[in-house]
mmCIF file with all atom_site columns, C-alpha atoms in Angstrom:
data_model
loop_
_atom_site.group_PDB
_atom_site.id
_atom_site.type_symbol
_atom_site.label_atom_id
_atom_site.label_alt_id
_atom_site.label_comp_id
_atom_site.label_asym_id
_atom_site.label_entity_id
_atom_site.label_seq_id
_atom_site.pdbx_PDB_ins_code
_atom_site.Cartn_x
_atom_site.Cartn_y
_atom_site.Cartn_z
_atom_site.occupancy
_atom_site.B_iso_or_equiv
_atom_site.pdbx_formal_charge
_atom_site.auth_seq_id
_atom_site.auth_comp_id
_atom_site.auth_asym_id
_atom_site.auth_atom_id
_atom_site.pdbx_PDB_model_num
ATOM 1   C CA . MET A 1 1   ? -69.066  178.246 25.537 1.00 45.00 ? 245 MET A CA 1
ATOM 2   C CA . SER A 1 2   ? -69.857  174.730 25.797 1.00 46.00 ? 246 SER A CA 1
ATOM 3   C CA . LEU A 1 3   ? -69.478  171.809 23.272 1.00 46.00 ? 247 LEU A CA 1
ATOM 4   C CA . TRP A 1 4   ? -72.045  168.912 23.377 1.00 51.00 ? 248 TRP A CA 1
ATOM 5   C CA . GLY A 1 5   ? -71.638  166.051 21.497 1.00 51.00 ? 249 GLY A CA 1
ATOM 6   C CA . ASN A 1 6   ? -71.778  167.882 17.690 1.00 54.00 ? 250 ASN A CA 1
ATOM 7   C CA . ARG A 1 7   ? -73.852  171.394 18.891 1.00 57.00 ? 251 ARG A CA 1
ATOM 8   C CA . ILE A 1 8   ? -72.144  174.320 20.629 1.00 60.00 ? 252 ILE A CA 1
ATOM 9   C CA . GLY A 1 9   ? -74.318  176.101 23.213 1.00 60.00 ? 253 GLY A CA 1
ATOM 10  C CA . ARG A 1 10  ? -73.662  179.208 25.057 1.00 61.00 ? 254 ARG A CA 1
ATOM 11  C CA . TYR A 1 11  ? -73.464  179.331 29.113 1.00 58.00 ? 255 TYR A CA 1
ATOM 12  C CA . ASP A 1 12  ? -73.553  182.484 30.445 1.00 60.00 ? 256 ASP A CA 1
ATOM 13  C CA . ILE A 1 13  ? -71.783  182.800 33.870 1.00 56.00 ? 257 ILE A CA 1
ATOM 14  C CA . ASN A 1 14  ? -73.119  185.648 35.861 1.00 54.00 ? 258 ASN A CA 1
ATOM 15  C CA . ILE A 1 15  ? -71.078  187.141 38.757 1.00 52.00 ? 259 ILE A CA 1
ATOM 16  C CA . SER A 1 16  ? -72.564  189.648 41.180 1.00 52.00 ? 260 SER A CA 1
ATOM 17  C CA . GLN A 1 17  ? -71.642  191.902 43.803 1.00 44.00 ? 261 GLN A CA 1
ATOM 18  C CA . SER A 1 18  ? -71.683  188.921 46.688 1.00 45.00 ? 262 SER A CA 1
ATOM 19  C CA . GLY A 1 19  ? -69.954  186.558 44.456 1.00 54.00 ? 263 GLY A CA 1
ATOM 20  C CA . CYS A 1 20  ? -70.279  183.735 41.765 1.00 72.00 ? 264 CYS A CA 1
ATOM 21  C CA . TYR A 1 21  ? -73.977  182.449 41.179 1.00 74.00 ? 265 TYR A CA 1
ATOM 22  C CA . SER A 1 22  ? -72.170  179.110 41.713 1.00 78.00 ? 266 SER A CA 1
ATOM 23  C CA . ASP A 1 23  ? -71.629  179.573 45.254 1.00 81.00 ? 267 ASP A CA 1
ATOM 24  C CA . ARG A 1 24  ? -74.731  180.366 45.879 1.00 82.00 ? 268 ARG A CA 1
ATOM 25  C CA . PHE A 1 25  ? -75.927  176.927 44.486 1.00 87.00 ? 269 PHE A CA 1
ATOM 26  C CA . LEU A 1 26  ? -73.170  175.233 45.954 1.00 86.00 ? 270 LEU A CA 1
ATOM 27  C CA . PRO A 1 27  ? -72.363  176.807 49.657 1.00 82.00 ? 271 PRO A CA 1
ATOM 28  C CA . PRO A 1 28  ? -68.985  175.811 51.196 1.00 84.00 ? 272 PRO A CA 1
ATOM 29  C CA . TYR A 1 29  ? -69.396  172.059 52.446 1.00 85.00 ? 273 TYR A CA 1
ATOM 30  C CA . GLN A 1 30  ? -68.237  170.664 55.638 1.00 86.00 ? 274 GLN A CA 1
ATOM 31  C CA . TYR A 1 31  ? -67.554  166.989 56.162 1.00 86.00 ? 275 TYR A CA 1
ATOM 32  C CA . PRO A 1 32  ? -69.318  165.347 59.140 1.00 85.00 ? 276 PRO A CA 1
ATOM 33  C CA . LEU A 1 33  ? -66.862  162.687 58.869 1.00 82.00 ? 277 LEU A CA 1
ATOM 34  C CA . PRO A 1 34  ? -63.438  163.987 57.486 1.00 85.00 ? 278 PRO A CA 1
ATOM 35  C CA . LEU A 1 35  ? -60.692  160.951 56.791 1.00 86.00 ? 279 LEU A CA 1
ATOM 36  C CA . ASP A 1 36  ? -58.275  161.556 59.708 1.00 90.00 ? 280 ASP A CA 1
ATOM 37  C CA . PRO A 1 37  ? -55.482  159.021 60.100 1.00 93.00 ? 281 PRO A CA 1
ATOM 38  C CA . ASP A 1 38  ? -55.399  159.697 63.982 1.00 93.00 ? 282 ASP A CA 1
ATOM 39  C CA . LYS A 1 39  ? -58.942  158.711 64.356 1.00 89.00 ? 283 LYS A CA 1
ATOM 40  C CA . PRO A 1 40  ? -59.613  155.724 62.379 1.00 89.00 ? 284 PRO A CA 1
ATOM 41  C CA . LEU A 1 41  ? -63.175  154.360 62.016 1.00 82.00 ? 285 LEU A CA 1
ATOM 42  C CA . SER A 1 42  ? -65.068  152.151 59.796 1.00 80.00 ? 286 SER A CA 1
ATOM 43  C CA . MET A 1 43  ? -68.367  152.687 58.023 1.00 76.00 ? 287 MET A CA 1
ATOM 44  C CA . GLY A 1 44  ? -70.329  150.220 56.630 1.00 72.00 ? 288 GLY A CA 1
ATOM 45  C CA . GLY A 1 45  ? -67.912  147.694 56.704 1.00 72.00 ? 289 GLY A CA 1
ATOM 46  C CA . MET A 1 46  ? -70.507  144.783 57.831 1.00 76.00 ? 290 MET A CA 1
ATOM 47  C CA . GLY A 1 47  ? -74.250  144.027 57.700 1.00 82.00 ? 291 GLY A CA 1
ATOM 48  C CA . ALA A 1 48  ? -75.274  141.605 60.216 1.00 88.00 ? 292 ALA A CA 1
ATOM 49  C CA . PRO A 1 49  ? -77.978  138.798 58.629 1.00 93.00 ? 293 PRO A CA 1
ATOM 50  C CA . ASN A 1 50  ? -80.576  139.914 61.353 1.00 94.00 ? 294 ASN A CA 1
ATOM 51  C CA . ILE A 1 51  ? -80.510  143.746 59.858 1.00 92.00 ? 295 ILE A CA 1
ATOM 52  C CA . TYR A 1 52  ? -79.339  142.972 56.590 1.00 92.00 ? 296 TYR A CA 1
ATOM 53  C CA . THR A 1 53  ? -82.644  143.301 55.073 1.00 95.00 ? 297 THR A CA 1
ATOM 54  C CA . GLU A 1 54  ? -83.992  146.166 56.987 1.00 95.00 ? 298 GLU A CA 1
ATOM 55  C CA . THR A 1 55  ? -81.062  148.229 55.688 1.00 91.00 ? 299 THR A CA 1
ATOM 56  C CA . LYS A 1 56  ? -81.713  147.346 52.159 1.00 94.00 ? 300 LYS A CA 1
ATOM 57  C CA . LYS A 1 57  ? -85.328  148.174 52.348 1.00 97.00 ? 301 LYS A CA 1
ATOM 58  C CA . ALA A 1 58  ? -84.383  151.736 53.965 1.00 96.00 ? 302 ALA A CA 1
ATOM 59  C CA . GLN A 1 59  ? -81.539  152.311 50.930 1.00 95.00 ? 303 GLN A CA 1
ATOM 60  C CA . GLU A 1 60  ? -84.485  151.799 48.836 1.00 98.00 ? 304 GLU A CA 1
ATOM 61  C CA . VAL A 1 61  ? -87.040  153.851 50.729 1.00 98.00 ? 305 VAL A CA 1
ATOM 62  C CA . ALA A 1 62  ? -84.432  156.398 50.795 1.00 98.00 ? 306 ALA A CA 1
ATOM 63  C CA . LEU A 1 63  ? -83.534  156.233 46.946 1.00 98.00 ? 307 LEU A CA 1
ATOM 64  C CA . VAL A 1 64  ? -87.415  156.670 46.239 1.00 97.00 ? 308 VAL A CA 1
ATOM 65  C CA . ALA A 1 65  ? -87.845  159.565 47.901 1.00 98.00 ? 309 ALA A CA 1
ATOM 66  C CA . ALA A 1 66  ? -84.644  161.396 46.799 1.00 98.00 ? 310 ALA A CA 1
ATOM 67  C CA . LYS A 1 67  ? -86.723  162.127 43.487 1.00 98.00 ? 311 LYS A CA 1
ATOM 68  C CA . GLU A 1 68  ? -88.579  165.105 45.480 1.00 98.00 ? 312 GLU A CA 1
ATOM 69  C CA . VAL A 1 69  ? -85.055  166.134 46.564 1.00 98.00 ? 313 VAL A CA 1
ATOM 70  C CA . ILE A 1 70  ? -83.747  166.175 42.840 1.00 98.00 ? 314 ILE A CA 1
ATOM 71  C CA . LEU A 1 71  ? -86.416  167.972 41.550 1.00 98.00 ? 315 LEU A CA 1
ATOM 72  C CA . GLU A 1 72  ? -86.156  170.616 44.418 1.00 98.00 ? 316 GLU A CA 1
ATOM 73  C CA . ALA A 1 73  ? -82.217  170.805 43.599 1.00 96.00 ? 317 ALA A CA 1
ATOM 74  C CA . TRP A 1 74  ? -83.292  171.523 39.828 1.00 97.00 ? 318 TRP A CA 1
ATOM 75  C CA . GLY A 1 75  ? -85.620  174.403 40.842 1.00 97.00 ? 319 GLY A CA 1
ATOM 76  C CA . GLU A 1 76  ? -83.255  176.091 42.849 1.00 95.00 ? 320 GLU A CA 1
ATOM 77  C CA . PHE A 1 77  ? -80.394  175.545 40.018 1.00 92.00 ? 321 PHE A CA 1
ATOM 78  C CA . ASN A 1 78  ? -83.254  177.053 37.720 1.00 94.00 ? 322 ASN A CA 1
ATOM 79  C CA . ASN A 1 79  ? -83.874  179.929 39.879 1.00 93.00 ? 323 ASN A CA 1
ATOM 80  C CA . ILE A 1 80  ? -79.850  180.597 39.926 1.00 90.00 ? 324 ILE A CA 1
ATOM 81  C CA . PHE A 1 81  ? -79.068  180.216 36.464 1.00 87.00 ? 325 PHE A CA 1
ATOM 82  C CA . GLY A 1 82  ? -82.372  180.181 34.224 1.00 89.00 ? 326 GLY A CA 1
ATOM 83  C CA . ARG A 1 83  ? -81.572  176.725 33.134 1.00 90.00 ? 327 ARG A CA 1
ATOM 84  C CA . ASN A 1 84  ? -84.598  174.146 33.697 1.00 93.00 ? 328 ASN A CA 1
ATOM 85  C CA . TYR A 1 85  ? -83.918  170.114 33.976 1.00 96.00 ? 329 TYR A CA 1
ATOM 86  C CA . SER A 1 86  ? -86.444  167.772 34.388 1.00 97.00 ? 330 SER A CA 1
ATOM 87  C CA . PRO A 1 87  ? -86.576  163.460 34.797 1.00 98.00 ? 331 PRO A CA 1
ATOM 88  C CA . VAL A 1 88  ? -87.387  163.399 30.665 1.00 98.00 ? 332 VAL A CA 1
ATOM 89  C CA . GLU A 1 89  ? -87.120  165.960 28.328 1.00 97.00 ? 333 GLU A CA 1
ATOM 90  C CA . GLY A 1 90  ? -89.198  165.512 24.899 1.00 98.00 ? 334 GLY A CA 1
ATOM 91  C CA . TYR A 1 91  ? -87.798  166.937 21.801 1.00 98.00 ? 335 TYR A CA 1
ATOM 92  C CA . HIS A 1 92  ? -90.557  167.096 19.246 1.00 98.00 ? 336 HIS A CA 1
ATOM 93  C CA . CYS A 1 93  ? -92.218  164.363 21.015 1.00 97.00 ? 337 CYS A CA 1
ATOM 94  C CA . GLU A 1 94  ? -95.856  165.601 20.144 1.00 95.00 ? 338 GLU A CA 1
ATOM 95  C CA . GLY A 1 95  ? -97.256  163.927 17.056 1.00 94.00 ? 339 GLY A CA 1
ATOM 96  C CA . ALA A 1 96  ? -94.173  162.049 16.799 1.00 96.00 ? 340 ALA A CA 1
ATOM 97  C CA . LYS A 1 97  ? -94.870  158.334 15.554 1.00 94.00 ? 341 LYS A CA 1
ATOM 98  C CA . VAL A 1 98  ? -91.624  156.838 15.949 1.00 96.00 ? 342 VAL A CA 1
ATOM 99  C CA . LEU A 1 99  ? -89.317  158.172 19.182 1.00 98.00 ? 343 LEU A CA 1
ATOM 100 C CA . LEU A 1 100 ? -85.856  157.579 20.114 1.00 98.00 ? 344 LEU A CA 1
ATOM 101 C CA . LEU A 1 101 ? -84.893  157.465 23.573 1.00 98.00 ? 345 LEU A CA 1
ATOM 102 C CA . ALA A 1 102 ? -81.351  158.376 24.723 1.00 97.00 ? 346 ALA A CA 1
ATOM 103 C CA . MET A 1 103 ? -79.089  159.596 27.627 1.00 95.00 ? 347 MET A CA 1
ATOM 104 C CA . GLY A 1 104 ? -75.962  161.902 28.037 1.00 92.00 ? 348 GLY A CA 1
ATOM 105 C CA . SER A 1 105 ? -74.059  163.167 25.515 1.00 89.00 ? 349 SER A CA 1
ATOM 106 C CA . PHE A 1 106 ? -75.793  160.856 22.820 1.00 91.00 ? 350 PHE A CA 1
ATOM 107 C CA . SER A 1 107 ? -78.895  163.030 23.137 1.00 92.00 ? 351 SER A CA 1
ATOM 108 C CA . GLU A 1 108 ? -77.324  166.278 21.898 1.00 89.00 ? 352 GLU A CA 1
ATOM 109 C CA . THR A 1 109 ? -75.819  164.613 18.569 1.00 94.00 ? 353 THR A CA 1
ATOM 110 C CA . ALA A 1 110 ? -79.277  163.040 18.554 1.00 97.00 ? 354 ALA A CA 1
ATOM 111 C CA . MET A 1 111 ? -80.924  165.990 18.011 1.00 96.00 ? 355 MET A CA 1
ATOM 112 C CA . SER A 1 112 ? -79.385  166.928 14.857 1.00 96.00 ? 356 SER A CA 1
ATOM 113 C CA . ALA A 1 113 ? -80.262  163.502 13.386 1.00 97.00 ? 357 ALA A CA 1
ATOM 114 C CA . ILE A 1 114 ? -84.062  164.819 14.487 1.00 97.00 ? 358 ILE A CA 1
ATOM 115 C CA . ASP A 1 115 ? -83.882  167.973 12.932 1.00 97.00 ? 359 ASP A CA 1
ATOM 116 C CA . ALA A 1 116 ? -82.202  166.325 9.939  1.00 97.00 ? 360 ALA A CA 1
ATOM 117 C CA . LEU A 1 117 ? -85.240  163.430 9.463  1.00 96.00 ? 361 LEU A CA 1
ATOM 118 C CA . ARG A 1 118 ? -87.551  165.889 10.187 1.00 96.00 ? 362 ARG A CA 1
ATOM 119 C CA . ASP A 1 119 ? -86.615  168.038 7.039  1.00 96.00 ? 363 ASP A CA 1
ATOM 120 C CA . GLU A 1 120 ? -87.161  165.023 4.882  1.00 95.00 ? 364 GLU A CA 1
ATOM 121 C CA . GLY A 1 121 ? -90.955  165.007 6.626  1.00 94.00 ? 365 GLY A CA 1
ATOM 122 C CA . LYS A 1 122 ? -90.530  161.994 8.788  1.00 94.00 ? 366 LYS A CA 1
ATOM 123 C CA . GLU A 1 123 ? -92.459  162.421 11.982 1.00 94.00 ? 367 GLU A CA 1
ATOM 124 C CA . VAL A 1 124 ? -89.206  161.524 14.900 1.00 96.00 ? 368 VAL A CA 1
ATOM 125 C CA . GLY A 1 125 ? -89.186  162.926 18.057 1.00 97.00 ? 369 GLY A CA 1
ATOM 126 C CA . LEU A 1 126 ? -86.560  162.463 20.828 1.00 98.00 ? 370 LEU A CA 1
ATOM 127 C CA . ILE A 1 127 ? -86.759  161.514 24.533 1.00 99.00 ? 371 ILE A CA 1
ATOM 128 C CA . LYS A 1 128 ? -83.596  162.684 26.543 1.00 98.00 ? 372 LYS A CA 1
ATOM 129 C CA . LEU A 1 129 ? -83.522  160.555 29.860 1.00 98.00 ? 373 LEU A CA 1
ATOM 130 C CA . ARG A 1 130 ? -81.868  162.868 32.352 1.00 97.00 ? 374 ARG A CA 1
ATOM 131 C CA . LEU A 1 131 ? -82.801  161.029 35.653 1.00 98.00 ? 375 LEU A CA 1
ATOM 132 C CA . TRP A 1 132 ? -81.584  157.132 35.868 1.00 97.00 ? 376 TRP A CA 1
ATOM 133 C CA . ARG A 1 133 ? -82.282  156.458 39.518 1.00 97.00 ? 377 ARG A CA 1
ATOM 134 C CA . PRO A 1 134 ? -85.082  156.679 40.563 1.00 98.00 ? 378 PRO A CA 1
ATOM 135 C CA . PHE A 1 135 ? -86.480  155.578 37.222 1.00 98.00 ? 379 PHE A CA 1
ATOM 136 C CA . PRO A 1 136 ? -89.057  157.796 36.012 1.00 98.00 ? 380 PRO A CA 1
ATOM 137 C CA . PHE A 1 137 ? -91.541  155.261 34.894 1.00 98.00 ? 381 PHE A CA 1
ATOM 138 C CA . GLU A 1 138 ? -94.685  157.354 34.767 1.00 98.00 ? 382 GLU A CA 1
ATOM 139 C CA . GLU A 1 139 ? -93.014  160.514 33.121 1.00 98.00 ? 383 GLU A CA 1
ATOM 140 C CA . VAL A 1 140 ? -91.795  157.697 30.464 1.00 98.00 ? 384 VAL A CA 1
ATOM 141 C CA . ARG A 1 141 ? -95.657  156.829 30.182 1.00 98.00 ? 385 ARG A CA 1
ATOM 142 C CA . GLN A 1 142 ? -96.617  160.094 29.667 1.00 98.00 ? 386 GLN A CA 1
ATOM 143 C CA . VAL A 1 143 ? -94.215  161.403 26.823 1.00 98.00 ? 387 VAL A CA 1
ATOM 144 C CA . VAL A 1 144 ? -94.081  157.775 24.632 1.00 98.00 ? 388 VAL A CA 1
ATOM 145 C CA . LYS A 1 145 ? -98.177  158.623 24.533 1.00 96.00 ? 389 LYS A CA 1
ATOM 146 C CA . GLY A 1 146 ? -99.599  158.274 20.849 1.00 95.00 ? 390 GLY A CA 1
ATOM 147 C CA . ALA A 1 147 ? -96.153  157.194 19.903 1.00 96.00 ? 391 ALA A CA 1
ATOM 148 C CA . GLU A 1 148 ? -96.208  153.946 17.371 1.00 95.00 ? 392 GLU A CA 1
ATOM 149 C CA . VAL A 1 149 ? -92.488  153.015 17.932 1.00 96.00 ? 393 VAL A CA 1
ATOM 150 C CA . LEU A 1 150 ? -89.980  153.563 20.533 1.00 97.00 ? 394 LEU A CA 1
ATOM 151 C CA . ILE A 1 151 ? -86.067  152.861 20.052 1.00 97.00 ? 395 ILE A CA 1
ATOM 152 C CA . VAL A 1 152 ? -84.210  152.719 23.248 1.00 97.00 ? 396 VAL A CA 1
ATOM 153 C CA . LEU A 1 153 ? -80.447  153.115 22.708 1.00 97.00 ? 397 LEU A CA 1
ATOM 154 C CA . ASP A 1 154 ? -78.254  151.675 25.088 1.00 97.00 ? 398 ASP A CA 1
ATOM 155 C CA . ARG A 1 155 ? -74.388  152.417 26.221 1.00 95.00 ? 399 ARG A CA 1
ATOM 156 C CA . ALA A 1 156 ? -73.940  149.286 28.022 1.00 94.00 ? 400 ALA A CA 1
ATOM 157 C CA . LEU A 1 157 ? -74.687  145.704 27.499 1.00 91.00 ? 401 LEU A CA 1
ATOM 158 C CA . SER A 1 158 ? -76.683  143.222 29.543 1.00 89.00 ? 402 SER A CA 1
ATOM 159 C CA . PHE A 1 159 ? -75.010  139.946 28.831 1.00 91.00 ? 403 PHE A CA 1
ATOM 160 C CA . GLY A 1 160 ? -77.669  137.123 28.388 1.00 91.00 ? 404 GLY A CA 1
ATOM 161 C CA . GLY A 1 161 ? -80.264  139.466 29.591 1.00 87.00 ? 405 GLY A CA 1
ATOM 162 C CA . PRO A 1 162 ? -83.316  140.861 27.355 1.00 85.00 ? 406 PRO A CA 1
ATOM 163 C CA . GLY A 1 163 ? -80.964  143.914 25.928 1.00 85.00 ? 407 GLY A CA 1
ATOM 164 C CA . GLY A 1 164 ? -79.379  146.957 27.571 1.00 94.00 ? 408 GLY A CA 1
ATOM 165 C CA . PRO A 1 165 ? -80.018  148.286 30.996 1.00 96.00 ? 409 PRO A CA 1
ATOM 166 C CA . VAL A 1 166 ? -82.114  151.041 29.799 1.00 97.00 ? 410 VAL A CA 1
ATOM 167 C CA . CYS A 1 167 ? -84.143  148.695 27.283 1.00 97.00 ? 411 CYS A CA 1
ATOM 168 C CA . SER A 1 168 ? -85.213  146.769 30.199 1.00 96.00 ? 412 SER A CA 1
ATOM 169 C CA . GLU A 1 169 ? -86.396  149.470 32.466 1.00 97.00 ? 413 GLU A CA 1
ATOM 170 C CA . VAL A 1 170 ? -88.437  151.036 29.721 1.00 98.00 ? 414 VAL A CA 1
ATOM 171 C CA . ARG A 1 171 ? -90.028  147.967 28.777 1.00 97.00 ? 415 ARG A CA 1
ATOM 172 C CA . SER A 1 172 ? -90.835  147.349 32.531 1.00 96.00 ? 416 SER A CA 1
ATOM 173 C CA . ALA A 1 173 ? -92.553  150.862 32.545 1.00 98.00 ? 417 ALA A CA 1
ATOM 174 C CA . LEU A 1 174 ? -94.790  150.167 29.524 1.00 98.00 ? 418 LEU A CA 1
ATOM 175 C CA . TYR A 1 175 ? -95.454  146.480 30.631 1.00 96.00 ? 419 TYR A CA 1
ATOM 176 C CA . HIS A 1 176 ? -99.119  147.182 31.992 1.00 96.00 ? 420 HIS A CA 1
ATOM 177 C CA . GLU A 1 177 ? -99.898  149.867 29.369 1.00 97.00 ? 421 GLU A CA 1
ATOM 178 C CA . ASP A 1 178 ? -103.109 149.122 27.092 1.00 96.00 ? 422 ASP A CA 1
ATOM 179 C CA . LYS A 1 179 ? -101.554 150.963 24.220 1.00 96.00 ? 423 LYS A CA 1
ATOM 180 C CA . LYS A 1 180 ? -97.954  151.126 24.039 1.00 96.00 ? 424 LYS A CA 1
ATOM 181 C CA . PRO A 1 181 ? -95.359  151.512 21.072 1.00 96.00 ? 425 PRO A CA 1
ATOM 182 C CA . LYS A 1 182 ? -93.438  148.534 19.808 1.00 95.00 ? 426 LYS A CA 1
ATOM 183 C CA . VAL A 1 183 ? -90.032  149.156 21.672 1.00 95.00 ? 427 VAL A CA 1
ATOM 184 C CA . ILE A 1 184 ? -86.708  148.246 20.331 1.00 94.00 ? 428 ILE A CA 1
ATOM 185 C CA . GLY A 1 185 ? -83.243  148.098 21.602 1.00 93.00 ? 429 GLY A CA 1
ATOM 186 C CA . PHE A 1 186 ? -80.290  148.932 20.282 1.00 94.00 ? 430 PHE A CA 1
ATOM 187 C CA . VAL A 1 187 ? -76.256  148.781 22.235 1.00 95.00 ? 431 VAL A CA 1
ATOM 188 C CA . GLY A 1 188 ? -74.051  151.390 20.981 1.00 95.00 ? 432 GLY A CA 1
ATOM 189 C CA . GLY A 1 189 ? -71.318  153.650 22.020 1.00 94.00 ? 433 GLY A CA 1
ATOM 190 C CA . LEU A 1 190 ? -69.225  150.869 23.656 1.00 94.00 ? 434 LEU A CA 1
ATOM 191 C CA . GLY A 1 191 ? -65.940  151.901 24.847 1.00 94.00 ? 435 GLY A CA 1
ATOM 192 C CA . GLY A 1 192 ? -66.172  155.381 23.923 1.00 92.00 ? 436 GLY A CA 1
ATOM 193 C CA . ARG A 1 193 ? -67.209  154.735 20.551 1.00 94.00 ? 437 ARG A CA 1
ATOM 194 C CA . ALA A 1 194 ? -69.046  157.731 18.621 1.00 94.00 ? 438 ALA A CA 1
ATOM 195 C CA . ILE A 1 195 ? -72.056  157.817 16.935 1.00 96.00 ? 439 ILE A CA 1
ATOM 196 C CA . THR A 1 196 ? -72.500  160.435 14.258 1.00 96.00 ? 440 THR A CA 1
ATOM 197 C CA . ILE A 1 197 ? -75.568  162.022 12.712 1.00 96.00 ? 441 ILE A CA 1
ATOM 198 C CA . ASP A 1 198 ? -75.739  159.291 10.144 1.00 97.00 ? 442 ASP A CA 1
ATOM 199 C CA . GLY A 1 199 ? -75.138  156.741 12.574 1.00 97.00 ? 443 GLY A CA 1
ATOM 200 C CA . PHE A 1 200 ? -78.507  157.792 14.724 1.00 97.00 ? 444 PHE A CA 1
ATOM 201 C CA . LYS A 1 201 ? -80.415  158.359 11.532 1.00 96.00 ? 445 LYS A CA 1
ATOM 202 C CA . GLU A 1 202 ? -79.495  154.445 10.516 1.00 95.00 ? 446 GLU A CA 1
ATOM 203 C CA . ILE A 1 203 ? -80.464  153.662 14.048 1.00 94.00 ? 447 ILE A CA 1
ATOM 204 C CA . ILE A 1 204 ? -84.171  155.120 13.480 1.00 93.00 ? 448 ILE A CA 1
ATOM 205 C CA . ASN A 1 205 ? -84.260  153.594 9.640  1.00 88.00 ? 449 ASN A CA 1
ATOM 206 C CA . ARG A 1 206 ? -83.545  150.491 10.837 1.00 84.00 ? 450 ARG A CA 1
ATOM 207 C CA . GLY A 1 207 ? -85.597  150.530 13.883 1.00 75.00 ? 451 GLY A CA 1
ATOM 208 C CA . LEU A 1 208 ? -88.373  151.089 11.415 1.00 72.00 ? 452 LEU A CA 1
ATOM 209 C CA . ALA A 1 209 ? -87.252  147.895 9.579  1.00 71.00 ? 453 ALA A CA 1
ATOM 210 C CA . PRO A 1 210 ? -89.465  144.679 10.205 1.00 63.00 ? 454 PRO A CA 1
ATOM 211 C CA . PRO A 1 211 ? -89.371  143.440 13.936 1.00 62.00 ? 455 PRO A CA 1
ATOM 212 C CA . GLY A 1 212 ? -86.467  141.562 14.821 1.00 59.00 ? 456 GLY A CA 1
ATOM 213 C CA . PRO A 1 213 ? -83.876  141.093 17.930 1.00 56.00 ? 457 PRO A CA 1
ATOM 214 C CA . ASN A 1 214 ? -82.231  143.629 19.759 1.00 54.00 ? 458 ASN A CA 1
ATOM 215 C CA . LEU A 1 215 ? -79.892  145.403 16.901 1.00 50.00 ? 459 LEU A CA 1
ATOM 216 C CA . TYR A 1 216 ? -76.157  146.018 18.197 1.00 46.00 ? 460 TYR A CA 1
#
């Protein structure tokens, strides 16, 4: 049994004759360079100017390529546990005029708010962002098609910037699109403060108000 936000979900932990399924997904790991006080070493302590740019470029290339590895790992996880994950997950997005995008535990509570608003006849949906880096630009573009308003909820501030970090990435993803929803940024949950179902409903309703600055 697991608690997500205000929802309770059931997880079945399967035990086979060959051992726990989790051991199949995460076999014993051998550290290639274990810390040893008798054999001290320094890793990445310095980047000389003549190789620093190339090093950073290599890190960027590796991170972008990591998306395929992440998808492969999620596929293996699904084969063992029967739970499928993707970079972006939509909840009642088809036909929705207003979409809320959130990450992490916020998403689970937001689902209940979406259910309540749809019971009121409002055409709303939820986008759960599961992958932050590399950012799933194309997946975001696809899931918001047809929406009129996209409300992005951040859990962090970008002081002096145009909004929270997630909202900035979403705006960047949609910048060159001919048809795109109005993007409204909210920031909440700072310091671990909870956002209730009523709080999410208020966020969505305020997002439907006349245009204004990012809301906090």
